[in-house]
Short mmCIF file of C-alpha atoms in Angstrom, two decimals:
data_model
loop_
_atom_site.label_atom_id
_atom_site.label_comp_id
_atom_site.label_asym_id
_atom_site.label_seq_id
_atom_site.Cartn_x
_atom_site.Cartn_y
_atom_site.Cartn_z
CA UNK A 1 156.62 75.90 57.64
CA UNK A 2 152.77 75.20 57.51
CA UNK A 3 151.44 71.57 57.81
CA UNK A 4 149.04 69.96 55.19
CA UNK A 5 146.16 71.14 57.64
CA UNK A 6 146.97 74.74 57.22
CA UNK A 7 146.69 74.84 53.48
CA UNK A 8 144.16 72.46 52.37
CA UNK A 9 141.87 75.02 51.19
CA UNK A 10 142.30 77.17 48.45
CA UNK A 11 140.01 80.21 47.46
CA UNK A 12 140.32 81.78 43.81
CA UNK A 13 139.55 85.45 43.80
CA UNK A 14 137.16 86.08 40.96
CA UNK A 15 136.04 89.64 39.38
CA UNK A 16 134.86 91.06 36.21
CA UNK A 17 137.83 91.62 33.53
CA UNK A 18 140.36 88.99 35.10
CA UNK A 19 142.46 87.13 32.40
CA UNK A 20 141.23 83.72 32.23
CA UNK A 21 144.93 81.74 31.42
CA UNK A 22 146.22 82.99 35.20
CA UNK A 23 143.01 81.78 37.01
CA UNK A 24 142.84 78.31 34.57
CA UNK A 25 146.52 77.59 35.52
CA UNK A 26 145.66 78.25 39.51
CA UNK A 27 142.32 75.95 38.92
CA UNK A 28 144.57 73.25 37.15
CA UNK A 29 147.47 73.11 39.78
CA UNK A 30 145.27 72.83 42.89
CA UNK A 31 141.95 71.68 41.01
CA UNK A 32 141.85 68.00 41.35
CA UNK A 33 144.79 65.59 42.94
CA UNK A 34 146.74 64.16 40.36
CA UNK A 35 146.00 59.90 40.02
CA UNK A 36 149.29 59.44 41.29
CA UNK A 37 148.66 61.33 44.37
CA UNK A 38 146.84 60.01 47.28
CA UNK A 39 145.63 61.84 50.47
CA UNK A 40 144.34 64.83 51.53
CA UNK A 41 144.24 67.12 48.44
CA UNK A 42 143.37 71.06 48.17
CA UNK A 43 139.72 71.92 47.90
CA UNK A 44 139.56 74.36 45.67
CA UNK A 45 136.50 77.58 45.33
CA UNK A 46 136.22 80.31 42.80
CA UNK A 47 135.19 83.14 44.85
CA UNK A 48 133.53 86.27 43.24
CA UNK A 49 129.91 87.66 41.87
CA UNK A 50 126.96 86.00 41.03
CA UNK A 51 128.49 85.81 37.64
CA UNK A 52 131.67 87.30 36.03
CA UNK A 53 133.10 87.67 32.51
CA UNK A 54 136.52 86.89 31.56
CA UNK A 55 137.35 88.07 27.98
CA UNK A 56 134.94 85.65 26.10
CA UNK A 57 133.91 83.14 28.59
CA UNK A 58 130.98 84.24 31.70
CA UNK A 59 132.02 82.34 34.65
CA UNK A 60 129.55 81.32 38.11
CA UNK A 61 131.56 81.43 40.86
CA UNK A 62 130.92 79.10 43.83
CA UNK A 63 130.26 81.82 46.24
CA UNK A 64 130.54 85.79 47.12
CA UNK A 65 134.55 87.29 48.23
CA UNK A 66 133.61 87.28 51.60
CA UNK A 67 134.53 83.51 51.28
CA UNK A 68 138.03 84.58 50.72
CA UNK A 69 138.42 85.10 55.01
CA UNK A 70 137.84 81.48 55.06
CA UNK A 71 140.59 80.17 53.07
CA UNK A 72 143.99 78.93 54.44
CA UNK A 73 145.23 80.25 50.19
CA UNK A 74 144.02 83.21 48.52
CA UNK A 75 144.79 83.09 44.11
CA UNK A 76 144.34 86.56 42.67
CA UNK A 77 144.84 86.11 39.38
CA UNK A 78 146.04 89.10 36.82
CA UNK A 79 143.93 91.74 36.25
CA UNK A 80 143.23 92.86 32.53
CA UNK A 81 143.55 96.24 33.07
CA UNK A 82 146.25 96.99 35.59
CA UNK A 83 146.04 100.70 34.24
CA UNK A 84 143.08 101.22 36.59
CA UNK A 85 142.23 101.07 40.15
CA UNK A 86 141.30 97.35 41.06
CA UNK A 87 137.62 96.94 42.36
CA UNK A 88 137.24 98.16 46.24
CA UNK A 89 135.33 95.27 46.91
CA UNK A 90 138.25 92.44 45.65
CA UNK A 91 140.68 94.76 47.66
CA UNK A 92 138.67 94.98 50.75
CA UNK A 93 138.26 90.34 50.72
CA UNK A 94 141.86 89.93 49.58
CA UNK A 95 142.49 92.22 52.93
CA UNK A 96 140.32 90.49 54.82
CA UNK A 97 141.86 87.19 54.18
CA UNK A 98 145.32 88.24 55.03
CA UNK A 99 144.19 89.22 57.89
CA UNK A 100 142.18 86.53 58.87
CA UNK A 101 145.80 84.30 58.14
CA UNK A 102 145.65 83.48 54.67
CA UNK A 103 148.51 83.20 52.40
CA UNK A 104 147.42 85.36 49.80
CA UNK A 105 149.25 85.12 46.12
CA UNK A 106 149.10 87.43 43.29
CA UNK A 107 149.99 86.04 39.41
CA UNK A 108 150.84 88.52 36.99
CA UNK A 109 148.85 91.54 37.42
CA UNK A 110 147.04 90.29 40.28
CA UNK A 111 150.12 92.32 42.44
CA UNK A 112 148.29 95.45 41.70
CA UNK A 113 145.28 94.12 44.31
CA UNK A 114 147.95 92.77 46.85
CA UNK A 115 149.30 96.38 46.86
CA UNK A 116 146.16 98.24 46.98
CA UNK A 117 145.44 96.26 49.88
CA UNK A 118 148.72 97.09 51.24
CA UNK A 119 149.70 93.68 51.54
CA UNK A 120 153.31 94.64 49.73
CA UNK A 121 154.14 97.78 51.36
CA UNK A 122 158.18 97.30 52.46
CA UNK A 123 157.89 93.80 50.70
CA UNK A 124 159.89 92.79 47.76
CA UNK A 125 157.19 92.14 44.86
CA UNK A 126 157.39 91.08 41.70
CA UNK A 127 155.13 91.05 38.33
CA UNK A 128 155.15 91.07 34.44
CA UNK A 129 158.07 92.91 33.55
CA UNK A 130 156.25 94.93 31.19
CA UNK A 131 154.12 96.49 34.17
CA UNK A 132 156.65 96.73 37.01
CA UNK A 133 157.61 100.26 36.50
CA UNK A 134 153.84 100.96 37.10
CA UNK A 135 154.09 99.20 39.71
CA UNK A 136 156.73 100.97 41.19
CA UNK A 137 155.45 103.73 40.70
CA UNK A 138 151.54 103.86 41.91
CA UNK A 139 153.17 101.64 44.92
CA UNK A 140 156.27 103.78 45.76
CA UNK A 141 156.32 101.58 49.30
CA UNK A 142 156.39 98.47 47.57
CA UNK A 143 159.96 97.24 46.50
CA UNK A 144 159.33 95.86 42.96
CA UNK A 145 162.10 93.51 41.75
CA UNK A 146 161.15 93.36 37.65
CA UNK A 147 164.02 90.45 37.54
CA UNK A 148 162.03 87.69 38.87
CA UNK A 149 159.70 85.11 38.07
CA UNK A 150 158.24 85.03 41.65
CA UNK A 151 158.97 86.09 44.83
CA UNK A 152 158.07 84.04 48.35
CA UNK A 153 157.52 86.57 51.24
CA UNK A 154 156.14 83.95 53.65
CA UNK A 155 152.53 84.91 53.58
CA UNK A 156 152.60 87.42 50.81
CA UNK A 157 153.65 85.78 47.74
CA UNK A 158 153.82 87.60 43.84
CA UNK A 159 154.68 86.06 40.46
CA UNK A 160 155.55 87.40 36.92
CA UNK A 161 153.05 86.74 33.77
CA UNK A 162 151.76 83.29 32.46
CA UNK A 163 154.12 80.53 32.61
CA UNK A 164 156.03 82.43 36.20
CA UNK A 165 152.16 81.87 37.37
CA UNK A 166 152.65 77.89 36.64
CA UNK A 167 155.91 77.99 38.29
CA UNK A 168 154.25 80.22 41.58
CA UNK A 169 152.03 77.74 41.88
CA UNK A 170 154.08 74.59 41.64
CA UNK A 171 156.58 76.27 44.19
CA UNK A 172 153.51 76.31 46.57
CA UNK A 173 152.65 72.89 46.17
CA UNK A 174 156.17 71.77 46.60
CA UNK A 175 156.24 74.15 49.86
CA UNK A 176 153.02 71.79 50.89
CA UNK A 177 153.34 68.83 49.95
CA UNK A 178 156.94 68.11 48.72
CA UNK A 179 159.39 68.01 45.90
CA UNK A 180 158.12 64.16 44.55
CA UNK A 181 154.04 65.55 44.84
CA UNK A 182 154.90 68.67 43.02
CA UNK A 183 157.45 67.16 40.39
CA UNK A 184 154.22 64.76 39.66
CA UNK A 185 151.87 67.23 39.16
CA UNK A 186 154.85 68.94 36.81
CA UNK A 187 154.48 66.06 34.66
CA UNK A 188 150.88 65.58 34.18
CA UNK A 189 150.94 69.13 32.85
CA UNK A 190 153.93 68.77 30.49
CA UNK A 191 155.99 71.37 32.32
CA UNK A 192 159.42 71.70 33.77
CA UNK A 193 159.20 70.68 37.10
CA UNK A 194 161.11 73.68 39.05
CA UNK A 195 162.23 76.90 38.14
CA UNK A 196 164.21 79.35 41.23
CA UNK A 197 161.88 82.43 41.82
CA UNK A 198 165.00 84.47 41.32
CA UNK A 199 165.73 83.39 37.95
CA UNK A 200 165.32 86.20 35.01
CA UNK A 201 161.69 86.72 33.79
CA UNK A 202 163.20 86.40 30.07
CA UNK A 203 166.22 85.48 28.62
CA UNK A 204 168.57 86.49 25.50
CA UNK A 205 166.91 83.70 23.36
CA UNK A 206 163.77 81.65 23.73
CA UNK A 207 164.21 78.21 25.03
CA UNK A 208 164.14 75.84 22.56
CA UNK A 209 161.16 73.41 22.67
CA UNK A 210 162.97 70.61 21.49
CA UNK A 211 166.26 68.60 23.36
CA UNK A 212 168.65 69.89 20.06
CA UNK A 213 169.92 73.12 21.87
CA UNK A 214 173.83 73.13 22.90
CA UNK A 215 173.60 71.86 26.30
CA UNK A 216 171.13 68.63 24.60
CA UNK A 217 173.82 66.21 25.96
CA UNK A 218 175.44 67.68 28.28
CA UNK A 219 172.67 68.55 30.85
CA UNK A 220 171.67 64.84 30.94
CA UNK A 221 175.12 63.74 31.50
CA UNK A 222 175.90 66.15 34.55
CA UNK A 223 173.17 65.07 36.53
CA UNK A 224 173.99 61.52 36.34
CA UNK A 225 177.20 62.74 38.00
CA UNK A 226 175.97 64.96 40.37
CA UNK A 227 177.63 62.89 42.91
CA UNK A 228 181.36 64.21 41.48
CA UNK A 229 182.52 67.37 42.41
CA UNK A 230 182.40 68.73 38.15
CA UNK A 231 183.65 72.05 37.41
CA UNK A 232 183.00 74.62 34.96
CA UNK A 233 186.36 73.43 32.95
CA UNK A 234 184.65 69.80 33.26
CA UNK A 235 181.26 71.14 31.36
CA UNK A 236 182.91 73.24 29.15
CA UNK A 237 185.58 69.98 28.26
CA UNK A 238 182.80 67.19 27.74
CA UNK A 239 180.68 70.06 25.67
CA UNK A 240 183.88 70.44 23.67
CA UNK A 241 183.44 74.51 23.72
CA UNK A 242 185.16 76.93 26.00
CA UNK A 243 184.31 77.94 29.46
CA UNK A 244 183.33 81.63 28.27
CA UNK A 245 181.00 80.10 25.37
CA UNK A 246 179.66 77.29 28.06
CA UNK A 247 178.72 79.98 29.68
CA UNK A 248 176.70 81.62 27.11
CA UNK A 249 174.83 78.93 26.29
CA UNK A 250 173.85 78.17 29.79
CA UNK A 251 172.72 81.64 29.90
CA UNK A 252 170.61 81.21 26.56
CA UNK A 253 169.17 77.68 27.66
CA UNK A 254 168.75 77.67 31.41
CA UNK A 255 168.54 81.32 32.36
CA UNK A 256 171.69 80.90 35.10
CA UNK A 257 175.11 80.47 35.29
CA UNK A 258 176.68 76.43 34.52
CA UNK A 259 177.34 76.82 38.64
CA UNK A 260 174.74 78.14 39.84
CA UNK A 261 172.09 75.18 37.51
CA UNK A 262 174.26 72.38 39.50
CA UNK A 263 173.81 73.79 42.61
CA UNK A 264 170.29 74.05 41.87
CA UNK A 265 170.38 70.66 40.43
CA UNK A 266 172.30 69.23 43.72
CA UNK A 267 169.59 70.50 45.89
CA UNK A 268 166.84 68.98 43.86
CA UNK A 269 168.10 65.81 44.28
CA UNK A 270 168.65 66.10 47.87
CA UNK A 271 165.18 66.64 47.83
CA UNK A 272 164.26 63.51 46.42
CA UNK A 273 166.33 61.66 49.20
CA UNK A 274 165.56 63.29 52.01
CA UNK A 275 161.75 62.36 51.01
CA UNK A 276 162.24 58.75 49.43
CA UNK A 277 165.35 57.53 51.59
CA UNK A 278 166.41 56.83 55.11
CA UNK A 279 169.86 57.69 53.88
CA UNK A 280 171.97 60.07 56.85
CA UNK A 281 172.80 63.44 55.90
CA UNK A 282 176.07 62.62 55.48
CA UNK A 283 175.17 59.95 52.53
CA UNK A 284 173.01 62.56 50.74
CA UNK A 285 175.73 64.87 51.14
CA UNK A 286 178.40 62.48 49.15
CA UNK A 287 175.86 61.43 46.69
CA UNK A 288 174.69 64.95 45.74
CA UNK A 289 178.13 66.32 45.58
CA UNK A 290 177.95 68.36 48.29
CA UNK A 291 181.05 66.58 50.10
CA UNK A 292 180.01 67.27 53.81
CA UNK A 293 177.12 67.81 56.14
CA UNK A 294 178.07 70.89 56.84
CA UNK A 295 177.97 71.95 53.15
CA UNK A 296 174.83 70.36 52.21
CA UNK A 297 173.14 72.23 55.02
CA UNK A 298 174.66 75.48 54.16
CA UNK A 299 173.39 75.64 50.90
CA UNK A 300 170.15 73.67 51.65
CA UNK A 301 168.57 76.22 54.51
CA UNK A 302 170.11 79.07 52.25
CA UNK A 303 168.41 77.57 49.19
CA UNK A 304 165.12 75.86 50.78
CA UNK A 305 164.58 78.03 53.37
CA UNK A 306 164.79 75.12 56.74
CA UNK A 307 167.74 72.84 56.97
CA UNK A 308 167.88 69.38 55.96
CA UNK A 309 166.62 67.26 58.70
CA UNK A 310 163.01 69.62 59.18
CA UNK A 311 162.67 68.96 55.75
CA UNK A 312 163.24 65.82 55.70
CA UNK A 313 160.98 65.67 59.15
CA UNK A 314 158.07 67.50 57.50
CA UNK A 315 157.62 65.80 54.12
CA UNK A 316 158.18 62.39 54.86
CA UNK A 317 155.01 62.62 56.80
CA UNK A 318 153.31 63.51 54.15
CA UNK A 319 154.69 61.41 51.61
CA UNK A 320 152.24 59.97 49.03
CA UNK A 321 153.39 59.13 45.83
CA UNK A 322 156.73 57.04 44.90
CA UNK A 323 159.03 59.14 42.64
CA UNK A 324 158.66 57.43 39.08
CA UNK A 325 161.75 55.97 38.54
CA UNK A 326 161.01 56.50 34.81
CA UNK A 327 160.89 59.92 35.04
CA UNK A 328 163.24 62.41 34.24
CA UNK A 329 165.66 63.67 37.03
CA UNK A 330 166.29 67.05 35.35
CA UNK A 331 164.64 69.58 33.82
CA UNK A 332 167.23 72.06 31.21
CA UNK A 333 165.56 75.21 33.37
CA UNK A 334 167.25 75.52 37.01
#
């Protein structure tokens, strides 16, 4: 896992034609530190000609691509026409950078540079669903999973369209700096806090933007238990519907299954302890449900990627905000 010092600067790739909402929502995430945030923050460049236009707007970048090498994070944000070869120039820096030791991430059609560069070849890759079978099939090397909302390949990292660009880039910061730091930034932009790379890009029906959906109540209510080991039959009893319809509706709402959202939902709040609490492993374990050690850290490395105790080891180190105990604890995506 990288330390603060490996990622504190982050380089935008900037080039004529890019869609402005993927390279706004990269500036916003690692643009300025949040007020609740203290400490070393990202420094952030847009990297690209003298001057570039994006739809409407005519940006300056801060410097030339060959600034890209320099960066610990490369952003290469979607491209608005995918349909053609991206510039040589964009593909040679992104290149460059990777090889130089950047982590280099693509948003939407931004992919389409990471595999020119050959960055994907024999890597799973995602992007908009509505350009993965071009993907696929300019990129025949690359293994193009149109399922996803992002996919984390270590140093090579890709991410559907628009709001799976959001979530890319909050999954980064909560790599970096933690699940409390990247939960706060969440908030200040009005957005749900985490959503698993691996859930669908779309779902049967449109989220509601209100709390009056099925699971309203019921969502709420199951985290505040999240120390009790609640079935499917429990959900489906306090919603007052069947298991087969609970299941339907978690689909509709949440994207996932009602057992897969609580294990998601479990592993959040572990989190939040292992950052904020001395608490053993053991004592998360009970409180989140989990029953044992041995379980927790099962489903944690599985999940998260390093067990328990390094994560607790690397973000506690780093902590530098206080969870708001105002705040909500759940968020109806997974």
């Amino acid at each position: 896992m990288r330390t603060i010092t490996d990622v504190k600067t982050v380089a935008v790739a900037v080039t004529e034609g890019m869609r402005h909402f993927e390279l706004a929502v990269a500036y916003e995430v690692f643009g300025p530190a949040p007020a609740a945030v203290t400490g070393p923050w990202y420094d952030v460049s847009l990297c690209g000609p003298a001057t570039a236009r994006l739809g409407r707007f005519r940006l300056e970048p801060d410097g030339g691509l060959d600034l890209l090498a320099r960066a610990d994070t490369v952003i290469v944000p979607a491209l608005a026409d995918s349909d053609e070869e991206p510039p040589a120039d964009l593909v040679d820096a992104v290149r460059a950078a990777h090889e130089a030791g950047a982590r280099v991430a693509s948003l939407c059609t931004g992919a389409f540079v990471l595999a020119a560069a050959g960055l994907l070849d024999g890597r799973r890759a995602t992007t908009h669903w509505a350009h993965t079978e071009e993907l696929a099939a300019r990129h025949p090397r690359v293994e193009v999973d149109p399922d996803v909302l992002y996919v984390d390949s270590g140093s090579v990292l890709t991410s559907a369209g628009k709001a799976a660009a959001m979530d890319l880039c909050l999954h980064l910061v909560r790599s970096d700096h933690g699940s409390a730091v990247a939960n706060t930034v969440a908030r200040g932009l009005v957005v749900p806090p985490h959503r698993a790379g691996g859930q669908a890009q779309f779902v049967t029906a449109p989220v509601p933007a209100r709390d009056d959906h099925p699971l309203a109540d019921l969502l709420p209510w199951a985290v505040a238990r999240l120390d009790r080991p609640l079935t499917v039959e429990d959900l489906a009893r306090r919603a007052r519907m069947s298991s087969r319809n609970l299941g339907r509706h978690f689909r509709s709402v949440t994207g996932t299954t009602p057992l897969q959202w609580l294990l998601t939902q479990r592993i959040r709040h572990a989190q939040e302890l292992l950052e904020a609490t001395d608490d053993s492993v053991e004592a998360i374990a009970e409180a989140t449900g989990m029953g044992t050690a041995t379980t927790l850290r099962r489903h944690f490395n599985r999940t998260v990627g390093v067990p328990p105790d390094t994560y607790r080891r690397t973000f506690r180190a780093r902590a530098r905000t206080t969870p708001d105990p105002g705040a909500p604890k759940w968020s109806p995506m997974p």
